Amino acid sequence: MIIVYASKTGFTKKYASMLSEKLGVDIVDVKELPKVPKESEVLYLGWMKVGKVQGLQKMKGHKVVAVCGSGTGRSAEPSEEEVKRRNRIENKSFFYLRGGCRPLRDLKGMDKVMLSMFVKAMRKSAEKDERKKEAVEIIVHGFDGVKEENLIPVLKWAEKRMSSLENR
Ligand SMILES: Cc1cc2nc3c(=O)[nH]c(=O)nc-3n(C[C@H](O)[C@H](O)[C@H](O)COP(=O)(O)O)c2cc1C
């Protein structure tokens, strides 16, 4: 098995590195995809943008067996089923990992524009809604939700998968 990841600001890369260390498998940035043999099983990790796992579409022709999406929500939004549907991975294992984000003032380009618009739209209704309030706070001030314990379900799945491959 090999880990391939897409990470814009480093939070997803942190999870990918932790997994690589714990499982003893190689890790490759999706930008260096030619390094990944087509026959290798891939555990893919990508940051999420409006429910889409970034970089996953580049993996066509590779054997992606499980996908992790990292986002800032407490859980996959709007739901795990919807995220699987949007990313066309209904037949694969999916794990949501809470990542993080840098403060809005540090962002640049389209990401900053998109998130500023999101904050502006949310602020109006956020006063009475705790979840929305939290989402706005996280975007404006930044947040790091990367924790080793969040990887427990992925590690369990990967260890099982790797031992079944060895016994084939
Ligand atoms: C434009 C934009 C859209 C985003 N959309 C989502 C989203 O739909 N759901 C979510 O949970 N996080 C969303 N995020 C947050 C990132 O996915 C999250 O911060 C991620 O952990 C960043 O990973 P990275 O540091 O590896 O790039 C968005 C971030 C940006 C900049």
PDB file of C-alpha atoms and ligand atoms in Angstrom:
ATOM      1  CA  MET A   1       0.000   0.000   0.000  1.00  0.00           C
ATOM      2  CA  ILE A   2       1.087   3.570  -0.638  1.00  0.00           C
ATOM      3  CA  ILE A   3      -0.244   6.892   0.698  1.00  0.00           C
ATOM      4  CA  VAL A   4      -0.974   9.697  -1.760  1.00  0.00           C
ATOM      5  CA  TYR A   5      -2.065  13.110  -0.473  1.00  0.00           C
ATOM      6  CA  ALA A   6      -3.134  16.584  -1.584  1.00  0.00           C
ATOM      7  CA  SER A   7      -2.582  19.348   0.940  1.00  0.00           C
ATOM      8  CA  LYS A   8      -2.690  23.073   0.394  1.00  0.00           C
ATOM      9  CA  THR A   9      -1.774  24.418   3.812  1.00  0.00           C
ATOM     10  CA  GLY A  10      -0.185  21.361   5.464  1.00  0.00           C
ATOM     11  CA  PHE A  11      -2.894  19.910   7.742  1.00  0.00           C
ATOM     12  CA  THR A  12      -3.676  16.926   5.483  1.00  0.00           C
ATOM     13  CA  LYS A  13       0.046  16.349   4.967  1.00  0.00           C
ATOM     14  CA  LYS A  14       0.438  16.049   8.753  1.00  0.00           C
ATOM     15  CA  TYR A  15      -2.148  13.250   8.807  1.00  0.00           C
ATOM     16  CA  ALA A  16      -0.522  11.571   5.788  1.00  0.00           C
ATOM     17  CA  SER A  17       2.913  11.669   7.462  1.00  0.00           C
ATOM     18  CA  MET A  18       1.555  10.242  10.727  1.00  0.00           C
ATOM     19  CA  LEU A  19      -0.145   7.404   8.823  1.00  0.00           C
ATOM     20  CA  SER A  20       2.989   6.694   6.792  1.00  0.00           C
ATOM     21  CA  GLU A  21       5.060   6.446   9.962  1.00  0.00           C
ATOM     22  CA  LYS A  22       2.586   4.243  11.813  1.00  0.00           C
ATOM     23  CA  LEU A  23       1.958   1.894   8.886  1.00  0.00           C
ATOM     24  CA  GLY A  24       5.532   1.903   7.547  1.00  0.00           C
ATOM     25  CA  VAL A  25       4.414   2.735   3.998  1.00  0.00           C
ATOM     26  CA  ASP A  26       5.641   5.322   1.492  1.00  0.00           C
ATOM     27  CA  ILE A  27       3.986   8.695   1.083  1.00  0.00           C
ATOM     28  CA  VAL A  28       3.743  10.681  -2.181  1.00  0.00           C
ATOM     29  CA  ASP A  29       2.371  14.162  -2.919  1.00  0.00           C
ATOM     30  CA  VAL A  30      -0.293  13.909  -5.644  1.00  0.00           C
ATOM     31  CA  LYS A  31       1.810  16.449  -7.580  1.00  0.00           C
ATOM     32  CA  GLU A  32       4.396  13.665  -7.985  1.00  0.00           C
ATOM     33  CA  LEU A  33       1.893  11.045  -9.095  1.00  0.00           C
ATOM     34  CA  PRO A  34       4.132   9.426 -11.761  1.00  0.00           C
ATOM     35  CA  LYS A  35       6.157   8.015  -8.827  1.00  0.00           C
ATOM     36  CA  VAL A  36       3.172   5.849  -7.841  1.00  0.00           C
ATOM     37  CA  PRO A  37       3.053   2.411  -9.506  1.00  0.00           C
ATOM     38  CA  LYS A  38      -0.327   1.778 -11.166  1.00  0.00           C
ATOM     39  CA  GLU A  39      -0.620  -1.645  -9.499  1.00  0.00           C
ATOM     40  CA  SER A  40      -0.159  -0.344  -5.925  1.00  0.00           C
ATOM     41  CA  GLU A  41      -3.158  -0.005  -3.672  1.00  0.00           C
ATOM     42  CA  VAL A  42      -3.537   3.648  -2.689  1.00  0.00           C
ATOM     43  CA  LEU A  43      -4.841   5.165   0.522  1.00  0.00           C
ATOM     44  CA  TYR A  44      -5.726   8.685  -0.644  1.00  0.00           C
ATOM     45  CA  LEU A  45      -5.932  11.779   1.583  1.00  0.00           C
ATOM     46  CA  GLY A  46      -7.103  15.160   0.325  1.00  0.00           C
ATOM     47  CA  TRP A  47      -8.244  18.484   1.722  1.00  0.00           C
ATOM     48  CA  MET A  48     -11.902  19.256   1.103  1.00  0.00           C
ATOM     49  CA  LYS A  49     -13.319  22.178  -0.812  1.00  0.00           C
ATOM     50  CA  VAL A  50     -17.110  22.509  -0.874  1.00  0.00           C
ATOM     51  CA  GLY A  51     -17.448  18.804  -0.161  1.00  0.00           C
ATOM     52  CA  LYS A  52     -14.997  17.688  -2.876  1.00  0.00           C
ATOM     53  CA  VAL A  53     -11.825  15.821  -1.943  1.00  0.00           C
ATOM     54  CA  GLN A  54      -9.114  17.751  -3.760  1.00  0.00           C
ATOM     55  CA  GLY A  55      -6.838  15.957  -6.217  1.00  0.00           C
ATOM     56  CA  LEU A  56      -8.865  12.760  -6.210  1.00  0.00           C
ATOM     57  CA  GLN A  57      -9.854  13.186  -9.860  1.00  0.00           C
ATOM     58  CA  LYS A  58      -6.165  12.889 -10.788  1.00  0.00           C
ATOM     59  CA  MET A  59      -6.166   9.316  -9.458  1.00  0.00           C
ATOM     60  CA  LYS A  60      -8.059   7.781 -12.399  1.00  0.00           C
ATOM     61  CA  GLY A  61      -6.086   4.747 -13.533  1.00  0.00           C
ATOM     62  CA  HIS A  62      -4.725   4.140 -10.023  1.00  0.00           C
ATOM     63  CA  LYS A  63      -6.040   1.643  -7.475  1.00  0.00           C
ATOM     64  CA  VAL A  64      -7.536   3.913  -4.807  1.00  0.00           C
ATOM     65  CA  VAL A  65      -8.989   1.612  -2.127  1.00  0.00           C
ATOM     66  CA  ALA A  66      -9.861   4.162   0.557  1.00  0.00           C
ATOM     67  CA  VAL A  67     -10.229   7.919   0.784  1.00  0.00           C
ATOM     68  CA  CYS A  68      -9.751  10.332   3.684  1.00  0.00           C
ATOM     69  CA  GLY A  69     -11.105  13.862   3.387  1.00  0.00           C
ATOM     70  CA  SER A  70      -9.840  16.574   5.710  1.00  0.00           C
ATOM     71  CA  GLY A  71     -12.012  19.561   6.459  1.00  0.00           C
ATOM     72  CA  THR A  72     -12.717  22.002   9.238  1.00  0.00           C
ATOM     73  CA  GLY A  73     -16.201  20.752  10.149  1.00  0.00           C
ATOM     74  CA  ARG A  74     -16.694  18.560  13.230  1.00  0.00           C
ATOM     75  CA  SER A  75     -17.867  15.848  10.849  1.00  0.00           C
ATOM     76  CA  ALA A  76     -18.219  15.423   7.080  1.00  0.00           C
ATOM     77  CA  GLU A  77     -20.632  18.042   5.752  1.00  0.00           C
ATOM     78  CA  PRO A  78     -23.417  17.919   4.759  1.00  0.00           C
ATOM     79  CA  SER A  79     -23.157  14.161   5.500  1.00  0.00           C
ATOM     80  CA  GLU A  80     -20.793  11.265   4.855  1.00  0.00           C
ATOM     81  CA  GLU A  81     -23.194   9.746   2.269  1.00  0.00           C
ATOM     82  CA  GLU A  82     -23.427  13.032   0.379  1.00  0.00           C
ATOM     83  CA  VAL A  83     -19.640  13.480   0.396  1.00  0.00           C
ATOM     84  CA  LYS A  84     -19.203   9.921  -0.950  1.00  0.00           C
ATOM     85  CA  ARG A  85     -21.784  10.615  -3.653  1.00  0.00           C
ATOM     86  CA  ARG A  86     -20.220  13.956  -4.663  1.00  0.00           C
ATOM     87  CA  ASN A  87     -16.807  12.343  -4.975  1.00  0.00           C
ATOM     88  CA  ARG A  88     -18.134   9.184  -6.686  1.00  0.00           C
ATOM     89  CA  ILE A  89     -16.595   6.894  -4.080  1.00  0.00           C
ATOM     90  CA  GLU A  90     -19.755   5.102  -2.953  1.00  0.00           C
ATOM     91  CA  ASN A  91     -17.968   1.739  -3.282  1.00  0.00           C
ATOM     92  CA  LYS A  92     -14.869   2.743  -1.271  1.00  0.00           C
ATOM     93  CA  SER A  93     -14.103   3.220   2.400  1.00  0.00           C
ATOM     94  CA  PHE A  94     -14.269   6.876   3.415  1.00  0.00           C
ATOM     95  CA  PHE A  95     -12.872   8.473   6.552  1.00  0.00           C
ATOM     96  CA  TYR A  96     -13.423  12.061   7.580  1.00  0.00           C
ATOM     97  CA  LEU A  97     -10.487  13.696   9.366  1.00  0.00           C
ATOM     98  CA  ARG A  98     -10.786  17.039  11.065  1.00  0.00           C
ATOM     99  CA  GLY A  99      -7.992  19.190   9.656  1.00  0.00           C
ATOM    100  CA  GLY A 100      -7.545  22.871  10.173  1.00  0.00           C
ATOM    101  CA  CYS A 101      -7.117  26.219   8.536  1.00  0.00           C
ATOM    102  CA  ARG A 102      -4.944  29.280   8.692  1.00  0.00           C
ATOM    103  CA  PRO A 103      -6.529  32.593   9.732  1.00  0.00           C
ATOM    104  CA  LEU A 104      -8.465  34.280   6.916  1.00  0.00           C
ATOM    105  CA  ARG A 105      -6.051  37.237   6.867  1.00  0.00           C
ATOM    106  CA  ASP A 106      -3.196  34.855   5.876  1.00  0.00           C
ATOM    107  CA  LEU A 107      -5.038  33.348   2.881  1.00  0.00           C
ATOM    108  CA  LYS A 108      -4.619  34.542  -0.682  1.00  0.00           C
ATOM    109  CA  GLY A 109      -6.371  34.438  -4.052  1.00  0.00           C
ATOM    110  CA  MET A 110      -9.645  32.654  -4.774  1.00  0.00           C
ATOM    111  CA  ASP A 111      -9.647  30.727  -1.485  1.00  0.00           C
ATOM    112  CA  LYS A 112      -9.665  34.015   0.434  1.00  0.00           C
ATOM    113  CA  VAL A 113     -12.411  35.413  -1.800  1.00  0.00           C
ATOM    114  CA  MET A 114     -14.578  32.293  -1.423  1.00  0.00           C
ATOM    115  CA  LEU A 115     -14.190  32.060   2.344  1.00  0.00           C
ATOM    116  CA  SER A 116     -14.746  35.799   2.854  1.00  0.00           C
ATOM    117  CA  MET A 117     -18.026  35.508   0.953  1.00  0.00           C
ATOM    118  CA  PHE A 118     -18.953  32.446   3.007  1.00  0.00           C
ATOM    119  CA  VAL A 119     -18.252  34.289   6.284  1.00  0.00           C
ATOM    120  CA  LYS A 120     -20.264  37.291   5.153  1.00  0.00           C
ATOM    121  CA  ALA A 121     -23.246  35.092   4.235  1.00  0.00           C
ATOM    122  CA  MET A 122     -23.021  33.064   7.454  1.00  0.00           C
ATOM    123  CA  ARG A 123     -22.604  35.966   9.867  1.00  0.00           C
ATOM    124  CA  LYS A 124     -26.197  37.071   9.439  1.00  0.00           C
ATOM    125  CA  SER A 125     -27.648  33.748  10.568  1.00  0.00           C
ATOM    126  CA  ALA A 126     -24.768  32.696  12.855  1.00  0.00           C
ATOM    127  CA  GLU A 127     -25.985  34.571  15.908  1.00  0.00           C
ATOM    128  CA  LYS A 128     -28.621  31.974  16.777  1.00  0.00           C
ATOM    129  CA  ASP A 129     -26.829  28.903  15.433  1.00  0.00           C
ATOM    130  CA  GLU A 130     -23.872  27.555  17.446  1.00  0.00           C
ATOM    131  CA  ARG A 131     -22.505  25.392  14.615  1.00  0.00           C
ATOM    132  CA  LYS A 132     -22.481  28.300  12.183  1.00  0.00           C
ATOM    133  CA  LYS A 133     -20.942  30.550  14.816  1.00  0.00           C
ATOM    134  CA  GLU A 134     -18.148  28.036  15.322  1.00  0.00           C
ATOM    135  CA  ALA A 135     -17.581  27.739  11.539  1.00  0.00           C
ATOM    136  CA  VAL A 136     -17.212  31.516  11.228  1.00  0.00           C
ATOM    137  CA  GLU A 137     -14.818  31.725  14.219  1.00  0.00           C
ATOM    138  CA  ILE A 138     -12.633  28.939  12.797  1.00  0.00           C
ATOM    139  CA  ILE A 139     -12.338  30.598   9.392  1.00  0.00           C
ATOM    140  CA  VAL A 140     -11.617  34.063  10.756  1.00  0.00           C
ATOM    141  CA  HIS A 141      -9.145  33.110  13.504  1.00  0.00           C
ATOM    142  CA  GLY A 142      -7.700  29.821  12.196  1.00  0.00           C
ATOM    143  CA  PHE A 143      -7.786  26.403  13.850  1.00  0.00           C
ATOM    144  CA  ASP A 144      -5.733  23.206  14.166  1.00  0.00           C
ATOM    145  CA  GLY A 145      -7.828  20.078  14.680  1.00  0.00           C
ATOM    146  CA  VAL A 146      -5.151  17.536  13.735  1.00  0.00           C
ATOM    147  CA  LYS A 147      -4.980  14.842  16.405  1.00  0.00           C
ATOM    148  CA  GLU A 148      -3.401  11.409  16.305  1.00  0.00           C
ATOM    149  CA  GLU A 149      -6.511   9.832  17.827  1.00  0.00           C
ATOM    150  CA  ASN A 150      -8.584  10.913  14.793  1.00  0.00           C
ATOM    151  CA  LEU A 151      -6.602   8.350  12.790  1.00  0.00           C
ATOM    152  CA  ILE A 152      -7.685   5.324  14.845  1.00  0.00           C
ATOM    153  CA  PRO A 153     -10.441   4.138  12.432  1.00  0.00           C
ATOM    154  CA  VAL A 154      -8.166   4.606   9.369  1.00  0.00           C
ATOM    155  CA  LEU A 155      -5.316   2.740  11.055  1.00  0.00           C
ATOM    156  CA  LYS A 156      -7.617  -0.146  11.975  1.00  0.00           C
ATOM    157  CA  TRP A 157      -8.885  -0.338   8.401  1.00  0.00           C
ATOM    158  CA  ALA A 158      -5.372  -0.120   6.868  1.00  0.00           C
ATOM    159  CA  GLU A 159      -3.837  -2.716   9.175  1.00  0.00           C
ATOM    160  CA  LYS A 160      -6.643  -5.151   8.326  1.00  0.00           C
ATOM    161  CA  ARG A 161      -6.263  -4.457   4.617  1.00  0.00           C
ATOM    162  CA  MET A 162      -2.483  -4.873   4.687  1.00  0.00           C
ATOM    163  CA  SER A 163      -2.624  -8.145   6.608  1.00  0.00           C
ATOM    164  CA  SER A 164      -5.209  -9.552   4.172  1.00  0.00           C
ATOM    165  CA  LEU A 165      -2.926  -8.583   1.255  1.00  0.00           C
ATOM    166  CA  GLU A 166       0.022 -10.376   2.903  1.00  0.00           C
ATOM    167  CA  ASN A 167      -2.047 -13.532   3.345  1.00  0.00           C
ATOM    168  CA  ARG A 168      -3.191 -13.675  -0.269  1.00  0.00           C
TER     169      ARG A 168
HETATM  170  C1  LIG B   1     -12.207  27.584  -0.459  1.00  0.00           C
HETATM  171  C2  LIG B   1     -12.280  26.580   0.647  1.00  0.00           C
HETATM  172  C3  LIG B   1     -13.368  25.723   0.745  1.00  0.00           C
HETATM  173  C4  LIG B   1     -13.459  24.797   1.790  1.00  0.00           C
HETATM  174  N1  LIG B   1     -14.544  23.959   1.865  1.00  0.00           N
HETATM  175  C5  LIG B   1     -14.630  23.069   2.895  1.00  0.00           C
HETATM  176  C6  LIG B   1     -15.746  22.177   2.999  1.00  0.00           C
HETATM  177  O1  LIG B   1     -16.626  22.126   2.152  1.00  0.00           O
HETATM  178  N2  LIG B   1     -15.823  21.363   4.082  1.00  0.00           N
HETATM  179  C7  LIG B   1     -14.868  21.358   5.062  1.00  0.00           C
HETATM  180  O2  LIG B   1     -15.010  20.622   6.047  1.00  0.00           O
HETATM  181  N3  LIG B   1     -13.773  22.150   4.969  1.00  0.00           N
HETATM  182  C8  LIG B   1     -13.638  22.996   3.920  1.00  0.00           C
HETATM  183  N4  LIG B   1     -12.534  23.816   3.814  1.00  0.00           N
HETATM  184  C9  LIG B   1     -11.476  23.697   4.830  1.00  0.00           C
HETATM  185  C10 LIG B   1     -10.281  22.816   4.399  1.00  0.00           C
HETATM  186  O3  LIG B   1     -10.687  21.670   3.745  1.00  0.00           O
HETATM  187  C11 LIG B   1      -9.499  22.398   5.632  1.00  0.00           C
HETATM  188  O4  LIG B   1      -9.017  23.567   6.182  1.00  0.00           O
HETATM  189  C12 LIG B   1      -8.374  21.391   5.373  1.00  0.00           C
HETATM  190  O5  LIG B   1      -8.053  20.710   6.576  1.00  0.00           O
HETATM  191  C13 LIG B   1      -7.118  22.051   4.815  1.00  0.00           C
HETATM  192  O6  LIG B   1      -6.170  21.053   4.533  1.00  0.00           O
HETATM  193  P1  LIG B   1      -4.697  21.390   4.025  1.00  0.00           P
HETATM  194  O7  LIG B   1      -3.992  22.161   5.105  1.00  0.00           O
HETATM  195  O8  LIG B   1      -4.065  20.055   3.850  1.00  0.00           O
HETATM  196  O9  LIG B   1      -4.777  22.156   2.742  1.00  0.00           O
HETATM  197  C14 LIG B   1     -12.418  24.741   2.759  1.00  0.00           C
HETATM  198  C15 LIG B   1     -11.297  25.569   2.657  1.00  0.00           C
HETATM  199  C16 LIG B   1     -11.212  26.485   1.609  1.00  0.00           C
HETATM  200  C17 LIG B   1      -9.982  27.365   1.527  1.00  0.00           C
END
